[in-house]
């Protein structure tokens, strides 16, 4: 026989429907059987020899085999035996078609060879169909059973795999996870928990859960606490993580964050404690708070802390109906001295001035360093104009003797501006600004000391002019956006986004930086049209770049004022992203820390976040309480302020802060961006520490869109050009 007979082809193509194999060397008989079976509609396959039958059963499973007994070479009985020996056909029912119905010996041989039934010739069609139908039904049922069995096996395997996976996750999470049963007795301890607390598994199973906290904190697990978790659990709210004190096996304690939840599985209630060692974070918070509030060079309170003290002092004075003073002390021509003697001596000089100023003041007064060569003084207690002037004169005396710096005697002078609260202002910002004006007057007049003289007409006029100019300037198209690239450090060091920074092309004053007009705009209603303009322009440009195959995220700075004042910012963003076809998640809104503190802002942020926009915390490290807010707010990204980044390579304390900030950000699942990268060394340190993204003059200064487009396509830090969209 040829290798591929028509029979084989038929076998190869049909596997699922029940099939019947007819084995007979007599073609006429095969045809007759096929005709009798036709009404059943099954697939009937014919072969003409025992050998062909053996081949057929190798290729598929039959519901039944109808076989002639007498065939040349291999007779029916031998064939049946061989069929039975093959695993594929071990259980396939075989029915002999035979004329020897009455012979008991023949029947015995037939059964011994593996037959399950007989049909006698001449075959009665109804009998054949009834018998075959019974076997086909059995076959179908067996197949169904097999399928159920298979799906049960698969399900079992999947369950097993998911349990293995859950266990692996539990064992490999960084947080310690401890579970306890109803009686508060520990039932499981994952690997991190064992490491954190120094136990072996067998030592803790069955022990009370409160074992993990210091004895002083056992009331974390009191009945009242339990009642609270149950209540939260019933409402489906996970309990907030609390700061507590963890207790190791050796009895040593450490600051620990612990979140407790309850879980119901079937009729059982489990307590799950998620624990984490926060010692490094606590130390870091303190270091950051200290660093954020003090000046490195002199150790004096910095501008932020000084302003905070003024705030408190004003609030107190207001209640007590007292007067307060702020003095601004600015060194004359210090820049020239610095250039003449070099920076090192300049620094030594500033420290010497600090020593003398602090010495001249009382312990309870505040001396702060507000900037390069300017100091602020906040006398404690009630201070009227005479008292303030007396302090001013005392400060002038401090400068009467030359300062000795590495053998050189340096003559220094200072100009002092004095403001009083409430006469000259009731807010810290107003007081500081006016003390600056008074100080300038002191310098200009050469008196060295001046008390602020309110000239409301003047200041109001200046403000009015600026605001009028800006109000007209926005619709006249005087605002421009410059863009600064944001380079991804995780893969390939290519630009993946830009930040839009506003400039004002003032008709007479030239190109103004944001610092020269944003504060005024923020104080007035103009912040709304300005923000709207910036958003529209930036998103339009993003579209232009996207059409050119440059797929970039767009970061836009948002003032706190614009969020609280016009809560419709969400609507504006929604409208403009639709107009310019910007998909969600490609716009990043940058806010400063202090802006985030406002409760209204927090609400506004949730809304923008819910719309899919990304939020970045700008100038991170310069404001208050960053960490607390970081945990509460829905932020995606933090931007480390450039004051920490620029001198990263030379200043070890900056390096520590930057590294810890990156770690902290990553622990909170945030993207960390470094601002103010000015050289390759800084970039390398940032990459080493795993910083995600960087911005700075080293890559590019902020520049107009067309200039940046060139840069994006030419620089090695430029953007990857994709398919035009
Ligand atoms: P920012 O958002 O922190 O922007 C970064 C500032 O750092 C920019 O100053 C930029 O020019 C500068 N810069 C970037 N790389 C370096 C570097 O390597 N070294 C140094 N020394 N500086 C670098 P710019 O453009 O003067 O903006 C100042 C601030 O004004 C911004 O700070 C932002 O808070 C605000 N601002 C800018 N545009 C807008 C705006 O459209 N809306 C609002 N609300 N605020 C804006
Ligand atoms: Mg920014
Ligand atoms: Mg910034």
XYZ file of C-alpha atoms and ligand atoms in Angstrom:
773
model
C 0.000 0.000 0.000
C 1.115 3.567 -0.713
C 2.324 5.661 2.216
C -0.580 8.053 2.134
C -3.742 6.214 1.256
C -7.047 8.080 1.002
C -7.941 6.407 4.254
C -4.972 7.886 6.048
C -5.766 11.332 4.699
C -9.266 11.028 6.044
C -7.911 9.954 9.384
C -5.476 12.856 9.515
C -8.145 15.446 8.924
C -10.814 14.281 11.361
C -10.082 13.813 14.968
C -12.908 15.160 17.042
C -16.141 13.557 15.860
C -16.755 9.954 16.936
C -15.433 7.726 14.163
C -16.061 4.074 13.368
C -13.430 1.851 11.845
C -14.574 -0.902 9.535
C -11.948 -3.601 8.856
C -12.751 -6.148 6.132
C -10.872 -7.515 3.134
C -14.142 -7.804 1.277
C -14.912 -4.466 -0.368
C -18.571 -5.358 -0.958
C -19.067 -6.070 2.761
C -17.399 -2.788 3.717
C -19.685 -0.888 1.396
C -22.722 -2.698 2.790
C -21.745 -1.851 6.409
C -21.090 1.766 5.500
C -24.516 1.981 3.868
C -26.171 0.507 6.968
C -24.398 3.005 9.249
C -25.055 6.025 7.028
C -28.316 7.064 8.838
C -26.364 7.526 12.096
C -24.310 10.295 10.432
C -20.995 9.206 11.934
C -17.649 9.281 10.283
C -17.010 5.797 8.924
C -13.456 4.861 7.964
C -12.763 1.685 6.015
C -9.553 -0.328 5.798
C -8.998 -3.596 3.962
C -6.515 -5.438 6.204
C -5.421 -6.013 9.779
C -2.184 -4.137 9.083
C -4.070 -1.064 7.820
C -6.285 -1.258 10.919
C -3.184 -1.099 13.127
C -2.015 1.989 11.277
C -5.403 3.638 11.595
C -5.635 3.190 15.376
C -2.238 4.827 15.728
C -3.563 7.985 14.152
C -6.835 8.482 15.984
C -9.190 7.162 18.567
C -12.269 5.304 17.364
C -15.578 4.957 19.132
C -15.720 1.354 17.927
C -13.950 -1.003 15.530
C -16.054 -3.400 13.419
C -13.785 -6.168 12.251
C -14.051 -9.207 10.003
C -12.547 -12.337 11.569
C -11.224 -14.002 8.429
C -8.746 -11.904 6.588
C -5.533 -12.900 4.757
C -2.080 -12.410 6.443
C -3.329 -11.004 9.747
C -6.705 -12.365 10.794
C -9.206 -10.566 13.034
C -8.152 -12.167 16.306
C -4.463 -11.429 15.822
C -5.252 -7.896 14.773
C -7.442 -7.411 17.863
C -4.631 -8.623 20.140
C -2.180 -6.193 18.589
C -4.720 -3.350 18.838
C -5.122 -4.083 22.556
C -1.358 -3.911 23.050
C -1.136 -0.335 21.797
C -1.742 2.253 24.528
C -3.728 4.445 22.106
C -6.241 1.700 21.448
C -6.068 -0.332 24.610
C -9.682 0.417 25.504
C -11.248 0.834 22.057
C -14.209 -1.540 21.835
C -13.885 -4.140 19.100
C -16.906 -5.915 17.610
C -16.370 -8.920 15.376
C -18.505 -9.456 12.348
C -18.750 -13.262 12.135
C -20.899 -16.105 10.941
C -19.837 -18.479 13.740
C -22.307 -17.412 16.322
C -23.102 -20.808 17.764
C -19.563 -22.002 18.480
C -18.568 -21.506 22.107
C -14.853 -22.095 21.435
C -14.817 -19.484 18.711
C -16.480 -16.983 21.062
C -13.904 -17.724 23.755
C -11.062 -17.044 21.294
C -12.742 -13.853 20.219
C -13.170 -12.536 23.778
C -9.605 -13.585 24.642
C -8.311 -11.511 21.733
C -10.092 -8.439 23.109
C -13.533 -8.398 21.537
C -16.365 -6.851 23.465
C -19.232 -7.915 21.213
C -20.280 -9.823 18.136
C -22.545 -9.149 15.269
C -23.571 -12.051 13.141
C -23.681 -12.244 9.419
C -25.843 -11.738 7.610
C -25.944 -8.418 9.426
C -29.327 -6.979 10.327
C -29.101 -3.211 9.807
C -31.218 -2.294 12.870
C -29.187 -4.516 15.150
C -25.916 -3.063 13.799
C -27.124 0.509 14.274
C -28.402 -0.170 17.824
C -25.137 -1.728 18.901
C -22.941 0.896 17.266
C -25.052 3.723 18.729
C -24.610 2.302 22.236
C -20.824 2.263 21.835
C -20.712 5.725 20.295
C -22.697 7.098 23.277
C -20.251 5.473 25.656
C -17.356 6.996 23.716
C -18.848 10.495 23.848
C -19.453 10.214 27.576
C -15.929 8.988 28.162
C -14.574 11.944 26.210
C -16.608 14.386 28.281
C -15.355 12.814 31.452
C -11.821 13.123 30.196
C -12.316 16.800 29.424
C -13.719 17.521 32.902
C -10.814 15.699 34.407
C -8.377 17.774 32.380
C -9.973 21.083 33.341
C -9.963 20.085 37.003
C -6.279 19.300 36.725
C -5.577 22.651 35.044
C -7.574 24.520 37.682
C -5.692 22.761 40.399
C -2.386 23.673 38.828
C -3.462 27.328 38.505
C -4.545 27.442 42.137
C -1.280 25.951 43.181
C 0.668 28.425 41.054
C -1.238 31.392 42.502
C -0.593 30.205 46.015
C 3.083 29.786 45.263
C 3.105 33.274 43.755
C 1.341 34.839 46.751
C 3.790 33.167 49.058
C 6.756 34.344 46.990
C 5.454 37.928 46.992
C 4.925 37.837 50.734
C 8.417 36.518 51.301
C 10.063 39.024 49.014
C 8.380 42.345 49.834
C 10.630 44.830 51.571
C 8.081 45.483 54.320
C 7.726 43.131 57.236
C 4.342 41.421 57.253
C 3.035 39.618 60.306
C -0.369 37.955 60.542
C -2.211 36.890 63.644
C -5.330 34.822 64.195
C -8.354 35.646 66.311
C -6.651 35.383 69.683
C -3.996 37.870 68.580
C -1.430 35.067 68.280
C 1.084 35.225 65.482
C 0.445 32.819 62.628
C 2.944 33.963 60.052
C 6.025 36.144 59.820
C 7.523 36.935 56.432
C 11.226 37.015 55.708
C 11.563 40.818 56.025
C 9.828 40.772 59.401
C 12.170 38.047 60.624
C 15.187 40.036 59.462
C 13.880 43.297 60.869
C 13.207 41.884 64.322
C 15.974 39.273 64.475
C 13.796 36.245 65.208
C 13.660 32.752 63.777
C 10.249 31.635 62.549
C 9.699 28.955 65.189
C 10.345 31.502 67.954
C 7.461 33.758 67.006
C 4.672 31.531 65.752
C 2.019 31.327 68.467
C 3.398 34.361 70.372
C 1.183 37.431 70.980
C 1.323 40.009 68.194
C 2.315 42.817 70.580
C 5.729 41.161 70.784
C 6.780 43.244 67.762
C 6.445 46.621 69.512
C 8.289 47.959 72.558
C 6.532 47.257 75.900
C 5.896 51.010 76.201
C 3.725 50.766 73.101
C 1.706 47.650 73.853
C -1.497 49.653 73.883
C -1.187 49.748 70.067
C -2.949 46.387 70.375
C -5.411 47.297 73.125
C -9.091 46.403 72.904
C -9.872 49.977 71.928
C -7.365 49.838 69.070
C -8.819 46.528 67.937
C -12.320 47.962 67.976
C -11.097 50.787 65.729
C -9.574 48.394 63.151
C -12.769 46.343 63.121
C -14.785 49.454 62.479
C -12.503 50.581 59.658
C -12.424 47.069 58.311
C -16.213 46.967 58.198
C -16.139 50.152 56.123
C -13.415 48.751 53.895
C -10.877 51.386 54.926
C -7.311 50.321 55.643
C -6.017 51.886 58.868
C -3.464 54.663 58.536
C 0.139 53.738 59.276
C 1.243 54.960 62.693
C 4.679 55.782 64.018
C 5.528 53.472 66.837
C 8.558 51.830 68.391
C 9.615 48.386 67.206
C 11.292 45.884 69.500
C 13.904 43.405 68.290
C 14.587 39.968 69.731
C 17.604 41.355 71.604
C 15.373 43.973 73.259
C 16.745 46.935 71.247
C 14.193 49.469 69.998
C 13.884 51.427 66.762
C 11.407 53.871 65.179
C 8.892 51.791 63.272
C 5.974 52.573 61.021
C 3.107 50.128 61.394
C -0.143 49.742 59.478
C -2.714 47.312 60.834
C -5.644 45.894 58.973
C -8.140 43.177 59.571
C -9.218 40.659 57.006
C -12.071 38.220 56.975
C -11.538 34.908 55.239
C -14.562 32.676 55.544
C -15.532 32.726 59.210
C -12.044 33.662 60.436
C -10.687 37.128 61.140
C -7.014 37.829 60.632
C -4.971 40.767 61.800
C -2.278 41.850 59.401
C 0.523 44.119 60.581
C 2.726 45.736 57.959
C 5.910 47.079 59.571
C 8.859 49.136 58.377
C 12.039 50.472 59.989
C 12.006 54.241 59.575
C 15.164 55.130 61.504
C 16.969 56.379 58.431
C 13.955 58.354 57.322
C 13.565 59.931 60.753
C 17.230 60.932 60.823
C 16.916 62.248 57.312
C 13.804 64.277 58.131
C 15.666 65.909 60.972
C 18.734 66.563 58.833
C 16.619 67.952 56.059
C 14.597 70.113 58.414
C 17.780 71.480 59.887
C 19.424 71.955 56.522
C 16.278 73.459 55.056
C 16.019 75.981 57.832
C 19.618 76.962 58.483
C 22.326 78.571 56.472
C 25.286 76.239 55.939
C 28.002 78.841 56.070
C 27.051 80.660 59.251
C 24.665 78.213 60.923
C 22.150 81.081 61.267
C 18.437 80.602 60.546
C 17.943 81.009 56.787
C 15.363 83.165 55.076
C 12.644 80.546 55.456
C 13.114 80.121 59.178
C 13.609 83.847 59.702
C 10.349 84.548 57.846
C 8.631 81.927 59.969
C 9.835 83.623 63.163
C 8.605 86.977 61.830
C 5.232 85.345 61.072
C 4.895 84.114 64.629
C 6.067 87.365 66.088
C 3.509 89.323 64.055
C 0.729 86.963 65.065
C 1.622 87.342 68.719
C 2.033 91.123 68.521
C -1.321 91.374 66.833
C -3.050 89.560 69.700
C -1.124 91.493 72.332
C -1.610 94.762 70.468
C 2.137 95.424 70.561
C 4.596 96.782 68.045
C 7.466 94.813 66.509
C 10.471 95.711 64.366
C 12.506 93.986 61.691
C 15.975 95.242 60.762
C 17.688 94.404 57.510
C 21.476 94.641 57.622
C 23.238 94.663 54.267
C 27.029 94.842 53.944
C 28.284 97.669 51.721
C 30.366 96.773 48.682
C 30.739 93.230 49.892
C 30.857 91.911 46.342
C 33.960 93.978 45.615
C 35.607 92.765 48.807
C 34.764 89.191 47.891
C 36.338 89.624 44.483
C 39.427 91.272 45.952
C 40.122 88.777 48.719
C 38.684 85.670 47.155
C 35.700 83.589 48.135
C 37.336 81.793 51.014
C 38.172 85.012 52.821
C 34.752 86.356 51.925
C 33.217 83.361 53.677
C 35.459 83.846 56.725
C 34.407 87.487 56.825
C 30.721 86.540 56.777
C 31.318 84.197 59.696
C 33.109 86.953 61.605
C 30.213 89.352 60.981
C 27.822 86.662 62.206
C 29.811 86.321 65.421
C 29.757 90.033 66.125
C 26.078 90.477 65.233
C 25.013 87.574 67.413
C 27.207 88.898 70.217
C 25.568 92.313 70.049
C 22.035 90.915 70.308
C 20.233 89.219 73.158
C 19.870 85.447 73.255
C 16.139 85.751 72.621
C 16.522 87.890 69.474
C 16.689 86.235 66.075
C 19.603 86.885 63.735
C 19.157 85.271 60.318
C 21.055 85.215 57.043
C 18.640 86.286 54.327
C 20.936 86.146 51.320
C 24.559 86.572 50.262
C 25.537 89.538 52.372
C 22.280 90.468 54.030
C 21.187 89.631 57.549
C 17.835 90.040 59.244
C 17.307 90.931 62.871
C 14.098 90.324 64.760
C 14.293 91.710 68.302
C 12.137 89.715 70.691
C 9.341 91.448 72.588
C 7.746 94.819 72.102
C 9.899 97.135 69.948
C 8.888 100.669 69.027
C 10.699 102.999 66.647
C 13.102 104.356 69.308
C 14.036 100.888 70.517
C 14.532 99.747 66.922
C 16.746 102.742 66.138
C 18.803 102.061 69.255
C 19.365 98.493 68.068
C 20.291 99.910 64.670
C 22.992 102.110 66.199
C 24.291 99.225 68.214
C 24.670 97.236 65.021
C 26.521 100.079 63.342
C 29.012 100.027 66.225
C 29.715 96.407 65.448
C 31.342 97.575 62.217
C 33.473 100.304 63.733
C 36.531 98.108 64.153
C 38.104 96.336 61.208
C 37.689 92.586 60.851
C 40.827 90.462 60.944
C 40.844 87.742 58.341
C 43.993 85.608 57.938
C 46.209 88.492 58.901
C 44.385 91.157 56.840
C 42.406 93.909 58.505
C 39.250 94.491 56.490
C 37.094 97.568 56.910
C 33.414 96.768 56.532
C 30.298 98.935 56.599
C 26.675 98.025 56.682
C 23.426 99.751 55.795
C 20.412 99.080 57.934
C 16.742 99.359 57.027
C 14.104 99.330 59.762
C 10.405 98.500 59.464
C 7.768 98.383 62.131
C 4.737 96.241 62.466
C 1.862 97.067 62.233
C 2.695 100.635 61.008
C 4.564 99.513 57.860
C 2.823 96.258 57.118
C 1.062 93.341 58.703
C 2.512 90.549 56.591
C 6.022 89.140 56.598
C 6.355 89.602 52.843
C 5.403 93.281 53.087
C 7.717 93.843 56.032
C 10.713 92.204 54.362
C 10.157 94.033 51.101
C 9.851 97.368 52.881
C 12.882 96.753 55.073
C 14.746 96.274 51.809
C 13.478 99.612 50.497
C 14.526 101.291 53.743
C 17.962 99.668 53.534
C 18.395 100.960 49.985
C 17.446 104.421 51.180
C 20.068 104.088 53.967
C 22.682 103.188 51.346
C 21.616 105.924 48.935
C 21.627 108.669 51.536
C 24.869 107.431 53.055
C 23.367 107.594 56.539
C 23.703 103.870 56.981
C 20.404 103.699 58.827
C 16.872 104.429 57.668
C 13.384 103.764 58.906
C 10.878 102.903 56.198
C 8.813 105.894 55.138
C 5.571 104.865 53.621
C 5.096 106.491 50.268
C 1.939 104.742 49.240
C 1.474 106.816 46.114
C 4.837 105.727 44.770
C 4.526 102.077 45.375
C 0.934 101.896 44.239
C 1.892 103.731 41.071
C 4.738 101.309 40.324
C 2.481 98.339 40.900
C -0.264 99.825 38.819
C 2.049 100.518 35.894
C 3.443 97.010 35.925
C 0.016 95.436 36.130
C -1.431 97.679 33.419
C 1.514 96.862 31.187
C 1.036 93.174 31.816
C -2.733 93.273 31.326
C -2.203 94.868 27.898
C 0.904 92.828 27.226
C -0.751 89.405 27.426
C -3.254 89.966 24.592
C -0.582 91.856 22.624
C 1.479 88.671 22.609
C 4.339 90.024 24.686
C 4.658 86.840 26.718
C 6.931 84.152 25.343
C 7.735 80.670 26.498
C 11.215 79.296 26.691
C 11.660 75.551 27.018
C 14.255 73.605 28.935
C 14.851 69.916 28.169
C 14.394 67.228 30.797
C 16.843 64.401 30.183
C 15.952 60.838 31.165
C 18.869 59.280 33.026
C 17.497 55.770 33.291
C 17.915 54.784 29.662
C 20.046 56.322 26.988
C 20.266 59.849 28.402
C 17.807 61.320 25.921
C 15.321 64.140 26.323
C 11.846 62.847 27.072
C 10.188 66.087 28.128
C 10.534 69.844 28.445
C 9.597 72.474 31.014
C 7.900 75.658 29.836
C 9.259 78.814 31.485
C 7.549 82.134 30.859
C 9.328 85.385 29.827
C 7.900 88.838 29.170
C 9.170 90.813 26.226
C 8.481 94.211 27.790
C 8.294 96.979 25.166
C 10.724 99.253 27.033
C 12.426 97.067 29.650
C 13.443 94.180 27.429
C 13.112 90.493 28.237
C 11.953 90.099 31.837
C 12.486 86.936 33.891
C 9.548 85.470 35.831
C 10.916 86.774 39.133
C 10.431 90.323 37.828
C 6.696 90.079 37.184
C 5.266 86.790 38.496
C 4.995 87.965 42.129
C 2.862 90.943 41.039
C 0.801 88.791 38.699
C 0.215 86.304 41.484
C -1.032 89.022 43.768
C -3.600 90.137 41.199
C -6.285 88.600 39.043
C -3.842 88.573 36.139
C -2.495 85.210 37.228
C -5.511 83.556 35.591
C -5.116 84.873 32.031
C -1.353 84.424 32.366
C -1.664 80.764 33.400
C -4.261 80.168 30.676
C -1.958 81.698 28.093
C 1.009 79.627 29.226
C -1.003 76.395 29.212
C -2.423 77.057 25.750
C 0.935 78.028 24.269
C 2.776 75.096 25.869
C 0.217 72.496 24.774
C 0.147 73.966 21.267
C 3.931 73.642 21.073
C 3.699 70.092 22.412
C 1.312 69.301 19.527
C 3.718 70.867 17.004
C 6.580 68.737 18.331
C 4.417 65.638 18.435
C 3.453 66.180 14.763
C 7.137 66.410 13.955
C 7.693 63.031 15.592
C 9.057 64.446 18.849
C 7.066 62.867 21.631
C 7.762 64.988 24.722
C 6.052 65.525 28.051
C 5.299 69.170 28.845
C 5.827 70.561 32.332
C 4.039 73.801 33.215
C 4.539 75.737 36.449
C 1.358 76.514 38.345
C 1.212 79.152 41.064
C -0.597 78.202 44.240
C -2.630 81.357 43.817
C -3.933 80.319 40.447
C -5.128 77.031 41.897
C -6.997 78.531 44.808
C -8.243 81.582 42.999
C -9.667 79.967 39.972
C -10.601 76.472 40.724
C -11.599 76.151 37.065
C -7.996 75.266 36.272
C -9.221 71.677 35.878
C -11.695 72.790 33.203
C -9.032 74.805 31.409
C -6.650 71.855 31.382
C -9.398 69.516 30.150
C -10.411 71.915 27.380
C -6.897 72.699 26.187
C -5.615 69.121 26.216
C -8.615 68.234 24.082
C -8.116 71.180 21.719
C -4.494 70.222 21.093
C -5.101 66.474 21.211
C -2.724 65.817 24.086
C -3.381 62.415 25.673
C -3.666 62.211 29.474
C -0.447 61.856 31.408
C 1.666 63.921 28.989
C 1.154 67.218 30.837
C 2.994 67.683 34.127
C 1.873 70.427 36.482
C 4.660 71.720 38.706
C 3.798 73.198 42.079
C 6.076 74.330 44.860
C 5.934 72.745 48.295
C 4.500 75.791 49.965
C 1.729 75.843 47.393
C 0.830 72.272 48.226
C 0.271 73.043 51.866
C -2.931 74.892 51.199
C -5.892 72.625 51.839
C -7.832 73.995 48.901
C -4.925 73.245 46.694
C -4.845 69.669 47.894
C -8.442 69.299 46.756
C -7.709 70.911 43.411
C -4.776 68.559 42.993
C -6.880 65.472 43.544
C -9.154 66.665 40.786
C -6.340 67.246 38.299
C -4.809 63.958 39.244
C -8.091 62.182 38.731
C -8.121 63.640 35.208
C -4.920 61.719 34.557
C -2.541 64.696 34.668
C 0.793 64.271 36.416
C 1.842 66.419 39.359
C 5.364 67.426 40.300
C 6.587 68.976 43.523
C 8.937 71.764 42.419
C 11.928 73.167 44.329
C 11.820 70.189 46.673
C 13.745 70.686 49.918
C 13.296 74.445 50.205
C 9.878 74.515 51.853
C 8.336 73.191 55.024
C 7.170 69.731 56.026
C 7.799 68.223 52.629
C 7.724 64.659 53.835
C 4.410 64.871 55.541
C 2.812 66.314 52.440
C 4.532 63.910 50.151
C 2.784 61.057 51.867
C -0.623 62.690 51.769
C -0.711 64.207 48.317
C -1.095 62.527 45.017
C 2.252 63.484 43.577
C 4.046 61.685 40.768
C 7.349 63.465 40.695
C 9.681 65.502 42.891
C 12.161 68.033 41.565
C 15.152 68.468 43.835
C 15.828 72.182 44.102
C 18.870 73.360 42.204
C 20.400 74.823 45.382
C 21.130 71.233 46.471
C 22.197 69.991 43.052
C 24.483 72.626 41.574
C 27.303 72.137 44.125
C 26.688 68.436 44.596
C 30.233 67.461 43.677
C 32.014 69.862 46.003
C 29.598 69.976 48.942
C 29.307 66.691 50.882
C 26.193 67.732 52.773
C 24.414 68.495 49.485
C 25.504 65.106 48.202
C 23.947 63.392 51.219
C 20.696 65.310 50.836
C 20.439 64.576 47.140
C 21.154 60.876 47.642
C 18.631 60.585 50.476
C 16.030 62.506 48.507
C 16.410 60.141 45.574
C 16.085 57.144 47.882
C 13.125 58.614 49.670
C 11.392 59.502 46.408
C 11.907 55.998 45.108
C 10.627 54.465 48.330
C 7.464 56.464 47.865
C 7.241 55.328 44.255
C 7.969 58.772 42.824
C 10.014 59.893 39.856
C 12.938 62.034 41.004
C 14.187 64.896 38.836
C 17.289 66.960 39.624
C 17.282 70.637 38.640
C 20.316 72.842 38.045
C 22.796 70.339 36.610
C 25.616 72.558 35.429
C 28.440 70.110 34.766
C 29.236 66.529 33.819
C 30.498 65.619 37.318
C 27.117 66.419 38.814
C 25.413 64.382 36.116
C 27.622 61.377 36.887
C 26.850 61.503 40.611
C 23.136 61.705 39.840
C 23.315 58.689 37.537
C 25.269 56.730 40.165
C 22.557 57.479 42.687
C 19.790 56.339 40.377
C 18.177 59.744 39.770
C 15.525 59.382 37.057
C 15.768 62.663 35.209
C 17.816 65.846 35.103
C 17.568 69.425 33.906
C 20.125 72.159 33.780
C 22.446 74.443 31.880
C 24.804 71.509 31.285
C 22.282 70.146 28.787
C 20.679 73.385 27.678
C 19.506 76.727 29.003
C 15.802 77.410 28.568
C 15.421 78.693 24.978
C 12.743 79.531 22.382
C 10.933 76.629 20.715
C 12.694 76.794 17.327
C 16.097 76.909 18.959
C 15.216 73.943 21.136
C 13.892 72.007 18.126
C 17.361 72.262 16.581
C 18.937 71.210 19.843
C 16.542 68.258 20.181
C 17.561 66.874 16.821
C 21.287 67.670 17.023
C 22.426 67.185 20.627
C 23.535 63.809 21.921
C 21.063 64.452 24.749
C 18.310 65.343 22.245
C 15.057 63.506 21.673
C 14.517 60.287 19.785
C 12.506 61.113 16.660
C 9.569 58.738 16.252
C 7.083 58.113 13.466
C 5.089 61.254 12.653
C 1.742 60.981 14.446
P 11.491 76.572 38.407
O 10.206 75.996 37.961
O 12.204 75.873 39.507
O 12.379 76.665 37.115
C 13.723 76.418 37.040
C 14.515 77.709 37.012
O 15.901 77.333 37.112
C 14.384 78.485 35.734
O 14.503 79.871 36.053
C 15.614 78.056 34.941
O 16.039 78.998 34.001
C 16.631 77.868 36.038
N 17.677 76.923 35.705
C 17.556 75.814 34.946
N 18.716 75.120 34.878
C 19.613 75.808 35.627
C 20.993 75.592 35.948
O 21.643 74.631 35.537
N 21.571 76.529 36.777
C 20.893 77.598 37.258
N 21.536 78.464 38.046
N 19.586 77.814 36.981
C 18.951 76.928 36.172
P 13.435 80.922 35.536
O 13.073 80.625 34.143
O 13.950 82.264 35.878
O 12.159 80.608 36.407
C 12.139 80.872 37.773
C 10.859 80.390 38.416
O 9.735 81.135 37.957
C 10.537 78.940 38.079
O 11.274 78.094 38.863
C 9.055 78.920 38.344
O 8.814 78.721 39.719
C 8.593 80.317 37.978
N 7.938 80.276 36.656
C 8.516 80.246 35.428
N 7.571 80.189 34.457
C 6.366 80.157 35.085
C 4.997 80.076 34.632
O 4.690 79.987 33.456
N 4.018 80.079 35.589
C 4.317 80.132 36.924
N 3.313 80.112 37.786
N 5.588 80.208 37.369
C 6.612 80.226 36.475
Mg 9.409 74.324 37.571
Mg 12.436 74.324 40.465
